[in-house]
Coordinates of C-alpha atoms in Angstrom, one line a residue:
M113 CA 127.2 111.8 83.7
T114 CA 128.4 108.2 83.9
E115 CA 128.7 106.5 80.5
L116 CA 126.5 103.5 80.0
L117 CA 128.2 100.1 80.0
K118 CA 128.2 98.0 76.9
R119 CA 126.2 94.8 77.1
E120 CA 129.4 92.6 77.2
D121 CA 130.7 94.6 80.1
Q122 CA 127.8 93.9 82.4
R123 CA 128.5 91.5 85.4
V124 CA 127.1 88.1 84.5
E125 CA 125.3 87.9 87.8
D126 CA 123.4 91.1 87.0
T127 CA 122.0 89.7 83.8
W128 CA 119.3 87.1 83.1
D129 CA 120.3 83.5 82.4
L130 CA 118.6 82.4 79.2
S131 CA 120.5 79.1 78.9
S132 CA 117.7 77.2 80.6
I133 CA 115.6 78.0 77.5
F134 CA 118.3 77.2 74.9
E135 CA 121.9 76.4 75.8
S136 CA 123.1 78.6 72.9
D137 CA 122.1 80.6 69.8
E138 CA 122.9 77.5 67.8
A139 CA 120.5 75.4 69.7
W140 CA 117.8 78.1 69.0
E141 CA 118.6 77.8 65.3
E142 CA 118.1 74.0 65.4
A143 CA 114.8 74.4 67.2
F144 CA 113.7 77.0 64.7
K145 CA 114.4 74.7 61.7
T146 CA 112.6 71.8 63.4
L147 CA 109.5 73.9 64.2
E148 CA 109.4 75.3 60.6
K149 CA 109.1 71.7 59.4
E150 CA 106.5 70.7 62.0
I151 CA 104.3 73.6 61.1
E152 CA 103.8 72.1 57.6
K153 CA 102.1 69.1 59.2
A154 CA 99.1 71.2 60.1
N155 CA 97.8 70.5 56.6
N156 CA 97.5 66.8 57.5
Y157 CA 95.1 67.6 60.3
K158 CA 93.1 69.9 58.1
E159 CA 92.7 67.2 55.5
K160 CA 91.8 64.5 58.0
G161 CA 89.2 66.5 59.8
I162 CA 87.6 65.7 63.1
N163 CA 85.3 62.7 63.2
S164 CA 85.7 61.5 66.8
A165 CA 86.9 62.5 70.3
E166 CA 90.2 60.9 69.4
D167 CA 90.6 63.0 66.3
L168 CA 89.8 66.1 68.4
L169 CA 92.3 65.2 71.1
E170 CA 95.0 64.6 68.5
V171 CA 94.7 67.9 66.8
L172 CA 94.4 69.9 70.0
E173 CA 97.5 68.3 71.5
A174 CA 99.4 68.9 68.3
E175 CA 98.5 72.5 68.2
R176 CA 99.3 73.0 71.9
E177 CA 102.7 71.3 71.5
L178 CA 103.6 73.6 68.6
S179 CA 102.5 76.6 70.5
V180 CA 104.7 75.7 73.5
E181 CA 107.7 75.2 71.3
F182 CA 107.1 78.4 69.5
G183 CA 106.7 80.2 72.8
K184 CA 110.3 79.2 73.8
L185 CA 111.7 80.4 70.5
Y186 CA 109.9 83.7 70.7
V187 CA 110.8 84.4 74.3
Y188 CA 114.5 83.6 73.8
S189 CA 114.7 85.8 70.7
H190 CA 112.8 88.8 72.1
L191 CA 114.7 88.8 75.4
K192 CA 118.0 88.6 73.5
H193 CA 116.9 91.5 71.4
D194 CA 115.7 93.6 74.3
Q195 CA 119.0 93.3 76.2
D196 CA 120.7 95.1 73.3
T197 CA 118.4 96.4 70.6
S198 CA 121.4 97.5 68.5
N199 CA 122.6 93.9 68.1
G200 CA 121.9 93.0 64.5
K201 CA 122.0 89.3 65.1
Y202 CA 119.3 89.4 67.7
Q203 CA 117.2 91.9 65.7
S204 CA 117.2 89.3 62.9
M205 CA 116.3 86.4 65.3
N206 CA 113.5 88.5 66.7
N207 CA 112.1 89.4 63.3
R208 CA 112.3 85.7 62.2
A209 CA 110.4 84.6 65.3
S210 CA 107.7 87.2 64.5
Q211 CA 107.5 85.9 60.9
L212 CA 107.3 82.3 62.2
A213 CA 104.4 83.4 64.4
T214 CA 102.5 84.6 61.3
K215 CA 103.2 81.3 59.5
L216 CA 102.1 79.3 62.6
S217 CA 98.9 81.3 62.9
A218 CA 98.1 80.9 59.2
A219 CA 98.8 77.2 59.2
W220 CA 96.4 76.6 62.1
S221 CA 93.7 79.1 61.1
F222 CA 91.6 76.2 59.9
L223 CA 91.1 74.9 63.5
M224 CA 88.5 77.2 64.8
P225 CA 86.2 77.1 61.7
M226 CA 86.6 73.3 61.8
L227 CA 85.5 73.2 65.4
M228 CA 82.5 75.4 64.6
H229 CA 81.4 73.0 61.9
I230 CA 80.9 70.4 64.5
D231 CA 77.4 70.8 65.9
E232 CA 77.2 72.0 69.6
E233 CA 75.7 68.7 70.9
T234 CA 78.5 66.6 69.3
L235 CA 81.2 68.9 70.5
N236 CA 79.8 68.7 74.0
T237 CA 79.7 64.9 73.8
Y238 CA 83.4 64.9 72.8
A239 CA 84.3 67.3 75.6
E240 CA 82.9 64.8 78.2
D241 CA 85.4 62.2 77.1
E242 CA 87.9 61.7 79.9
K243 CA 90.8 62.0 77.5
L244 CA 89.8 65.5 76.7
K245 CA 89.5 66.8 80.2
E246 CA 92.5 69.2 79.8
F247 CA 90.6 70.9 77.0
K248 CA 87.0 70.7 78.4
F249 CA 86.9 74.4 79.6
D250 CA 88.4 75.6 76.3
L251 CA 85.7 73.8 74.4
E252 CA 83.0 75.2 76.7
K253 CA 84.2 78.8 75.8
I254 CA 84.2 77.9 72.1
N255 CA 80.6 76.8 72.3
K256 CA 79.6 80.0 74.1
K257 CA 80.9 82.0 71.2
R258 CA 79.2 79.9 68.7
K259 CA 76.2 82.2 68.2
H260 CA 78.5 85.0 67.2
V261 CA 80.5 83.0 64.7
L262 CA 79.3 83.7 61.1
S263 CA 79.2 81.6 58.0
D264 CA 82.5 80.8 56.3
K265 CA 81.9 83.4 53.6
E266 CA 81.0 86.1 56.1
E267 CA 84.0 85.3 58.3
K268 CA 86.2 85.5 55.3
L269 CA 84.7 88.9 54.4
I270 CA 85.3 90.2 58.0
A271 CA 88.9 88.9 57.9
Q272 CA 89.5 90.6 54.6
A273 CA 88.0 93.8 56.1
G274 CA 90.5 93.6 59.0
L275 CA 93.1 96.0 57.4
V276 CA 90.4 98.5 56.7
L277 CA 88.9 98.3 60.2
D278 CA 92.4 98.7 61.7
N279 CA 93.2 101.7 59.6
P280 CA 92.0 104.4 62.1
S281 CA 94.1 102.9 64.8
S282 CA 97.2 102.4 62.6
T283 CA 96.9 106.0 61.2
Y284 CA 96.6 107.4 64.7
M285 CA 99.6 105.5 66.1
I286 CA 101.8 106.6 63.2
F287 CA 100.7 110.2 63.5
N288 CA 101.0 110.3 67.3
N289 CA 104.4 108.5 67.6
A290 CA 106.2 109.6 64.4
D291 CA 104.7 112.7 62.9
L292 CA 103.8 114.9 65.9
E293 CA 106.5 117.4 67.0
F294 CA 106.0 119.7 69.9
K295 CA 107.5 123.2 70.5
N296 CA 110.2 123.2 73.1
A297 CA 109.2 124.2 76.6
V298 CA 111.0 127.1 78.4
D299 CA 111.9 127.1 82.1
K300 CA 112.0 130.1 84.4
D301 CA 115.6 130.9 83.4
G302 CA 114.8 130.9 79.7
N303 CA 116.3 127.5 79.0
E304 CA 114.6 125.3 76.4
R305 CA 113.6 121.7 77.1
A306 CA 112.4 119.2 74.5
V307 CA 108.8 118.2 74.8
T308 CA 108.1 114.6 73.6
Q309 CA 105.7 111.8 74.5
G310 CA 108.5 110.4 76.7
T311 CA 109.5 113.6 78.5
Y312 CA 106.1 115.3 79.0
I313 CA 105.1 113.8 82.4
D314 CA 108.6 114.3 83.7
L315 CA 108.3 118.0 82.8
L316 CA 105.0 118.2 84.6
K317 CA 106.7 116.8 87.7
S318 CA 109.2 119.6 87.8
N319 CA 109.2 122.1 90.6
D320 CA 109.5 124.9 88.0
R321 CA 105.9 126.0 87.4
V322 CA 106.9 128.1 84.4
L323 CA 108.4 125.0 82.8
R324 CA 105.2 122.9 83.7
K325 CA 102.9 125.5 82.1
S326 CA 105.1 125.9 79.0
A327 CA 105.2 122.1 78.5
Y328 CA 101.4 121.8 79.0
E329 CA 100.6 124.5 76.5
S330 CA 103.1 123.1 74.0
L331 CA 101.5 119.7 74.1
Y332 CA 97.8 120.6 74.0
N333 CA 98.1 123.5 71.6
K334 CA 99.8 121.1 69.1
Y335 CA 97.0 118.5 69.6
G336 CA 94.5 121.3 69.1
E337 CA 96.0 122.1 65.7
F338 CA 94.9 118.6 64.5
E339 CA 91.8 118.0 66.6
N340 CA 89.5 117.6 63.6
T341 CA 91.7 115.0 62.0
L342 CA 92.1 113.2 65.3
A343 CA 88.4 113.3 65.9
Q344 CA 87.9 111.6 62.6
T345 CA 90.4 108.8 63.4
L346 CA 88.8 108.2 66.8
S347 CA 85.3 108.3 65.3
G348 CA 86.5 105.7 62.7
E349 CA 87.8 103.5 65.4
V350 CA 84.5 103.6 67.2
D351 CA 82.7 102.8 63.9
S352 CA 84.9 99.7 63.5
H353 CA 83.9 98.5 67.0
I354 CA 80.3 99.0 66.3
F355 CA 80.5 97.3 62.9
T356 CA 82.0 94.1 64.2
A357 CA 79.6 94.0 67.1
L358 CA 76.6 94.3 64.9
A359 CA 77.9 91.9 62.3
R360 CA 78.4 89.3 65.0
G361 CA 75.1 89.8 66.7
Y362 CA 76.2 91.5 69.9
E363 CA 73.9 94.0 71.6
S364 CA 76.6 96.7 71.5
S365 CA 80.3 97.3 71.0
R366 CA 80.8 97.1 74.8
D367 CA 78.9 93.8 75.0
Q368 CA 81.3 92.4 72.4
A369 CA 84.5 93.8 74.1
L370 CA 83.6 92.5 77.6
S371 CA 82.3 89.1 76.4
N372 CA 85.8 88.2 75.2
N373 CA 86.7 87.8 78.8
H374 CA 83.2 86.8 79.9
I375 CA 82.9 90.0 82.0
P376 CA 79.3 91.1 82.8
E377 CA 78.6 94.7 81.8
E378 CA 77.4 95.4 85.3
V379 CA 81.1 95.2 86.4
Y380 CA 81.8 98.2 84.2
D381 CA 78.8 100.2 85.3
Q382 CA 79.3 99.5 89.0
L383 CA 82.9 100.7 88.7
V384 CA 81.8 104.0 87.2
D385 CA 78.9 104.4 89.7
V386 CA 81.0 103.7 92.9
V387 CA 83.8 106.0 91.7
N388 CA 81.3 108.8 91.0
D389 CA 79.8 108.3 94.5
N390 CA 83.3 108.9 95.9
L391 CA 84.6 111.8 93.9
H392 CA 84.5 113.9 97.0
L393 CA 87.7 112.0 98.0
L394 CA 89.5 113.1 94.9
H395 CA 88.2 116.6 95.3
R396 CA 89.6 116.6 98.9
Y397 CA 92.9 115.4 97.5
T398 CA 93.1 118.2 94.9
E399 CA 92.2 120.8 97.6
L400 CA 95.1 119.4 99.7
R401 CA 97.4 119.6 96.7
K402 CA 96.5 123.2 96.2
E403 CA 97.2 124.0 99.8
I404 CA 100.5 122.2 100.0
L405 CA 101.8 123.7 96.8
G406 CA 100.7 127.2 98.1
L407 CA 98.8 128.1 95.0
D408 CA 96.0 130.6 94.7
K409 CA 94.9 128.7 91.6
L410 CA 95.6 125.0 91.0
T411 CA 95.8 124.1 87.3
M412 CA 96.0 120.8 85.4
Y413 CA 99.7 121.3 84.9
D414 CA 100.1 121.2 88.7
I415 CA 98.5 117.8 89.1
Y416 CA 101.7 115.7 88.7
T417 CA 104.1 117.7 90.8
P418 CA 105.3 115.7 93.8
L419 CA 104.0 117.1 97.1
V420 CA 107.0 115.7 99.1
D421 CA 110.6 116.5 98.2
E422 CA 112.5 113.5 99.4
D423 CA 115.5 111.7 98.1
F424 CA 114.5 108.1 98.9
K425 CA 117.6 106.1 97.9
V426 CA 117.5 102.3 97.7
T427 CA 120.1 100.1 96.2
Y428 CA 119.2 96.9 94.3
E429 CA 120.7 94.7 97.1
E430 CA 118.6 96.5 99.7
A431 CA 115.5 96.3 97.5
K432 CA 115.9 92.5 97.2
E433 CA 115.8 92.1 100.9
H434 CA 112.9 94.6 101.4
V435 CA 110.8 92.8 98.8
I436 CA 111.4 89.3 100.3
D437 CA 110.7 90.6 103.8
A438 CA 107.6 92.6 102.7
L439 CA 106.0 89.5 101.1
E440 CA 106.4 87.4 104.2
P441 CA 102.6 87.4 104.7
L442 CA 102.4 85.1 101.6
G443 CA 104.4 82.4 103.3
E444 CA 107.8 80.7 103.1
E445 CA 107.0 79.0 99.8
Y446 CA 106.3 82.3 98.1
Q447 CA 109.5 83.8 99.6
D448 CA 111.5 80.8 98.4
I449 CA 110.3 81.4 94.8
L450 CA 111.5 85.1 95.1
K451 CA 114.9 83.9 96.4
E452 CA 115.1 81.4 93.5
G453 CA 114.4 84.2 91.1
F454 CA 117.1 86.4 92.5
E455 CA 119.7 83.5 92.8
N456 CA 119.0 81.9 89.4
R457 CA 119.2 85.2 87.5
W458 CA 115.6 85.7 86.4
V459 CA 116.3 89.5 86.5
D460 CA 118.3 91.6 84.0
V461 CA 119.1 94.4 86.4
Y462 CA 121.0 97.4 85.1
E463 CA 120.8 99.6 82.0
N464 CA 123.3 99.2 79.3
K465 CA 123.8 100.7 75.8
G466 CA 121.0 99.6 73.5
K467 CA 118.9 98.0 76.2
R468 CA 115.1 98.4 75.9
S469 CA 113.8 101.0 78.3
G470 CA 111.2 100.4 81.1
A471 CA 110.5 97.2 82.9
Y472 CA 108.4 94.1 82.3
S473 CA 107.9 90.4 83.2
S474 CA 108.1 87.9 80.4
G475 CA 108.4 84.1 79.8
T476 CA 106.3 81.3 78.6
Y477 CA 105.2 77.8 79.4
G478 CA 108.3 75.7 80.1
T479 CA 110.6 78.6 80.9
N480 CA 111.4 80.6 84.0
P481 CA 109.7 84.0 84.3
Y482 CA 112.1 86.8 83.4
I483 CA 112.2 90.4 84.5
L484 CA 113.7 93.3 82.6
M485 CA 114.7 96.3 84.8
N486 CA 116.8 99.4 84.1
W487 CA 117.7 99.8 87.8
Q488 CA 118.1 103.2 89.4
D489 CA 118.7 103.5 93.2
N490 CA 115.4 104.8 94.3
V491 CA 112.2 103.6 95.9
D492 CA 110.2 103.8 92.7
N493 CA 112.4 101.1 91.2
M494 CA 111.9 99.0 94.3
F495 CA 108.2 99.1 93.8
T496 CA 108.6 98.3 90.1
L497 CA 110.7 95.2 91.1
A498 CA 108.0 94.1 93.5
H499 CA 105.4 94.7 90.8
E500 CA 107.2 92.7 88.2
F501 CA 107.8 89.8 90.6
G502 CA 104.0 89.8 91.2
H503 CA 103.6 89.0 87.5
S504 CA 106.4 86.6 87.5
V505 CA 105.3 84.5 90.5
H506 CA 101.8 84.5 89.2
S507 CA 103.1 83.1 86.0
Y508 CA 105.4 80.7 87.8
Y509 CA 102.5 79.2 89.8
S510 CA 100.1 79.1 86.9
R511 CA 102.6 77.3 84.6
K512 CA 103.4 74.8 87.4
N513 CA 99.8 74.0 88.1
Q514 CA 98.0 74.2 84.8
T515 CA 98.4 72.7 81.4
A516 CA 99.9 74.8 78.7
N517 CA 96.6 75.7 77.1
Q518 CA 95.4 77.1 80.5
S519 CA 98.6 78.5 82.0
G520 CA 98.1 82.1 80.8
Y521 CA 95.7 84.5 82.4
S522 CA 93.4 87.2 81.0
I523 CA 94.1 90.9 81.1
F524 CA 91.2 91.4 83.5
V525 CA 93.3 89.8 86.3
A526 CA 96.8 90.4 84.9
E527 CA 97.5 93.4 87.1
V528 CA 96.1 92.0 90.4
A529 CA 99.1 90.0 91.6
S530 CA 101.5 92.8 90.7
T531 CA 99.5 95.5 92.4
F532 CA 98.9 93.2 95.4
N533 CA 102.7 93.0 95.8
E534 CA 103.0 96.8 95.8
A535 CA 100.4 97.0 98.5
L536 CA 102.3 94.6 100.7
L537 CA 105.6 96.4 100.1
A538 CA 104.0 99.8 101.0
H539 CA 102.5 98.3 104.2
Y540 CA 105.8 96.8 105.2
L541 CA 107.9 100.0 104.5
Y542 CA 105.4 102.3 106.3
N543 CA 105.7 100.2 109.4
Q544 CA 109.5 100.0 109.2
L545 CA 110.2 103.6 108.6
D546 CA 110.8 106.0 111.5
D547 CA 111.4 109.0 109.2
D548 CA 108.1 111.0 108.8
K549 CA 109.4 112.7 105.6
K550 CA 109.9 109.3 104.0
K551 CA 106.5 108.1 105.2
L552 CA 104.9 111.2 103.6
Y553 CA 106.8 110.4 100.3
L554 CA 105.5 106.9 100.4
L555 CA 101.9 108.0 101.1
N556 CA 102.1 110.6 98.3
E557 CA 103.3 107.8 95.9
Q558 CA 100.3 105.6 96.9
L559 CA 97.8 108.5 96.6
E560 CA 99.2 109.4 93.2
G561 CA 99.1 105.7 92.1
F562 CA 95.5 105.4 93.1
R563 CA 94.6 108.7 91.4
G564 CA 96.2 107.7 88.2
T565 CA 95.0 104.1 88.2
V566 CA 91.5 104.2 89.7
F567 CA 90.1 107.7 89.3
R568 CA 91.8 108.6 86.0
Q569 CA 91.3 105.2 84.3
T570 CA 87.6 105.2 85.4
M571 CA 87.2 108.7 83.9
F572 CA 88.7 107.3 80.7
A573 CA 86.3 104.4 80.9
E574 CA 83.4 106.7 81.3
F575 CA 84.5 108.8 78.3
E576 CA 85.0 105.7 76.2
H577 CA 81.5 104.4 76.9
K578 CA 79.9 107.8 76.3
I579 CA 81.4 108.2 72.9
H580 CA 80.5 104.7 71.8
T581 CA 76.9 105.3 73.1
L582 CA 76.7 108.6 71.2
K583 CA 77.8 106.9 68.0
E584 CA 75.5 104.0 68.4
N585 CA 72.7 106.5 68.8
G586 CA 73.6 108.1 65.5
E587 CA 75.4 111.2 66.8
P588 CA 78.6 112.2 65.0
L589 CA 81.8 112.4 67.0
T590 CA 83.2 115.8 66.0
A591 CA 86.1 117.5 67.7
E592 CA 83.6 119.9 69.3
K593 CA 81.6 117.0 70.8
L594 CA 84.6 115.1 72.0
N595 CA 86.0 118.3 73.6
E596 CA 82.7 118.9 75.3
V597 CA 82.3 115.4 76.7
Y598 CA 85.9 115.1 77.9
G599 CA 85.9 118.6 79.4
E600 CA 82.7 118.0 81.4
L601 CA 84.2 114.7 82.8
N602 CA 87.4 116.5 83.7
K603 CA 85.5 119.1 85.6
K604 CA 83.5 116.5 87.4
Y605 CA 86.4 114.4 88.4
F606 CA 88.9 117.0 89.5
G607 CA 86.4 119.4 91.2
D608 CA 86.3 123.1 92.0
A609 CA 89.9 123.2 93.4
V610 CA 91.3 122.9 89.9
E611 CA 90.9 125.9 87.6
Y612 CA 89.3 124.9 84.4
D613 CA 90.9 125.7 81.0
E614 CA 90.0 124.6 77.5
L615 CA 93.3 123.0 76.7
I616 CA 92.5 120.0 78.9
E617 CA 89.4 119.3 76.8
K618 CA 91.8 118.0 74.1
E619 CA 93.5 115.4 76.2
W620 CA 91.4 112.7 74.6
A621 CA 93.5 113.2 71.5
R622 CA 96.7 112.0 73.1
I623 CA 95.3 108.8 74.8
P624 CA 96.2 105.7 72.7
H625 CA 94.1 103.4 74.9
F626 CA 90.9 104.9 73.4
Y627 CA 91.8 102.8 70.3
M628 CA 91.9 99.6 72.3
N629 CA 88.2 98.9 72.6
Y630 CA 87.0 99.0 76.3
Y631 CA 90.4 98.2 77.7
V632 CA 91.2 100.9 80.3
Y633 CA 88.5 99.9 82.9
Q634 CA 90.5 96.8 83.7
Y635 CA 93.3 98.9 85.3
A636 CA 90.8 100.3 87.8
T637 CA 89.1 96.9 88.5
G638 CA 92.5 95.2 88.8
Y639 CA 93.7 97.8 91.3
S640 CA 90.6 97.5 93.3
A641 CA 90.7 93.7 93.4
A642 CA 94.3 93.8 94.5
A643 CA 93.6 96.3 97.3
T644 CA 90.8 94.1 98.6
L645 CA 92.9 90.9 98.4
S646 CA 95.9 92.5 100.1
E647 CA 93.8 93.6 103.0
I648 CA 92.3 90.1 103.3
V649 CA 95.8 88.5 103.4
L650 CA 97.3 91.2 105.7
N651 CA 94.5 91.0 108.3
G652 CA 93.5 87.4 107.8
T653 CA 94.6 83.9 108.5
E654 CA 96.9 81.3 106.8
E655 CA 93.7 80.0 105.2
D656 CA 93.1 83.4 103.6
R657 CA 96.7 83.4 102.3
D658 CA 96.4 79.9 101.0
R659 CA 93.1 80.8 99.3
Y660 CA 94.8 83.7 97.5
I661 CA 97.7 81.4 96.3
N662 CA 95.6 78.3 95.5
E663 CA 92.5 79.9 94.1
F664 CA 94.1 82.8 92.3
L665 CA 97.8 82.5 91.6
K666 CA 97.7 78.9 90.6
K667 CA 94.6 79.0 88.5
G668 CA 95.8 80.5 85.2
S669 CA 92.9 80.6 82.8
S670 CA 91.2 77.4 84.1
N671 CA 88.1 79.3 84.8
Y672 CA 86.4 82.6 83.9
P673 CA 88.4 85.5 85.5
I674 CA 85.3 86.7 87.4
E675 CA 85.0 83.3 89.0
I676 CA 88.7 83.0 89.8
L677 CA 88.6 86.3 91.6
K678 CA 85.3 85.3 93.4
N679 CA 86.9 82.0 94.6
A680 CA 89.9 84.0 95.8
G681 CA 87.6 86.2 97.9
V682 CA 86.7 89.1 95.7
D683 CA 83.3 89.3 93.9
M684 CA 83.7 92.0 91.2
T685 CA 80.1 91.7 90.2
T686 CA 79.3 93.6 93.4
R687 CA 80.1 97.1 94.5
E688 CA 82.1 96.0 97.5
P689 CA 85.6 95.7 96.1
I690 CA 85.5 99.2 94.5
E691 CA 84.0 100.6 97.8
K692 CA 86.8 98.9 99.8
A693 CA 89.4 100.5 97.4
M694 CA 87.8 103.9 98.1
R695 CA 88.2 103.3 101.8
F696 CA 91.8 102.4 101.2
F697 CA 92.4 105.8 99.4
E698 CA 90.6 107.6 102.2
E699 CA 92.7 105.9 104.8
K700 CA 95.9 106.9 103.1
L701 CA 94.6 110.4 102.7
D702 CA 93.9 110.6 106.4
Q703 CA 97.4 109.3 107.2
F704 CA 98.9 111.9 104.8
E705 CA 97.0 114.8 106.4
S706 CA 97.9 113.6 109.9
L707 CA 101.6 113.4 109.2
L708 CA 101.6 116.8 107.5
K709 CA 100.2 118.4 110.6
K710 CA 103.3 117.1 112.5
Q711 CA 105.7 118.8 110.1

């Protein structure tokens, strides 16, 4: 095994260049001190109040400017920390930045209540002032939330109750990540393998079925030992969602959760309905999996095993060229941004001692987008690179074309650009490859990605809504009830090809997203929107391409996410995008079966 490089031994050209944010750590320290002093001025605005459009503009611009400066401080410190988490200096800088965030938030906590004290008609009048045009949409959103904002005394009570309301989630996270220990799995040769949250899926991808079964039983038997306790934490989390929704006058906890991004509830219901109407495609895929693996009985611990054994090697230099070429349908300007990112060191490429694991895209208004990789020479890493550049170029366009207060984008659309890039890369590779084995590998990856993102996350979404509805109707969420609901959904989604066992009923206990309040459905809607948009761009005209870039990538949060997608060509309030995504899955399944027959 090759020993990992130390951070200082990495080639400079393989690391990100953070000097465009701050020339040095000393420059960061100076900016930190300056911002600490600037934060104290918030009290001046609090005392002055808002008595005119000019007052409103002044306070909004001041708050925006401080947020931008803090963003740079935070991004620099967290990227420095992540490149080597063992470095004490950068641990300290990152911690100090987090503490400064708390101080900044506390200092400006007066602003929203102050805005709410201005009556709606007056605030609307202010918003029409030409000088406030950059904040007009923000003020519109504030007014829309007005009916759910309580009196000062009530808001204070809810704020004080925050720690109590967060307790079920906090307890679960500590228990799940720190306290749970699993029995080692045993492979066919009698060798023991550690089972952890991080190794579990890799063990289920093994070709050793004895090992898969052992890991599966280790994990779910352990969760089963604590199912009553975990049922109580999840029930408590649902209670907290229901409490805040009722307190603020929402019709339900789902109504409150979706209203944060102004998403109509029909979007959620249509996702579940269309996926349910097409479960025969997932059943067809599980039947095919059973056939390819040559099993009399397909079990849940056989679901992750790759169907194609192929060593698909890709170096980083090769991946860069493939990604640039694959995204040619987006035009020369888009490709030039990719080249700029590669040439100007937006990417921290290789693993080193202490480096944070995984991959992400980061950055803030006024900085380059930055990508963390831990590169391995395989096709999966190439898709990750394309995915993260999807986020990065989306952020690049948004920050170049929107003001700081509207340069971000909501989680509802966050995965669209990244998944879009993966779709274009898969299309390009499939047409370039002349090796059927590699084509099968590629198709298997796409089918698995779709199963995990659309079918699985929709099943999670259906479970999440069912348990909230049960609790809202007064039914207790016992371990027995949660097992029953989850078990029935698992049967429905995976079909008769998969032999049912009671251990999978306990899977709800290991899913942290169920503590995130109607979050998971957005993975499925985002994937579906990306599939539709990529099809439009691949099969359309320059006008279609420009529409995607101008009406989606450049829009940030200057409009409601549903409207931004609609203007780009996808109406998520209809069934059509989910149905198109299902046709995409069916097409890939057809191609996979056709190539298999040639083997």
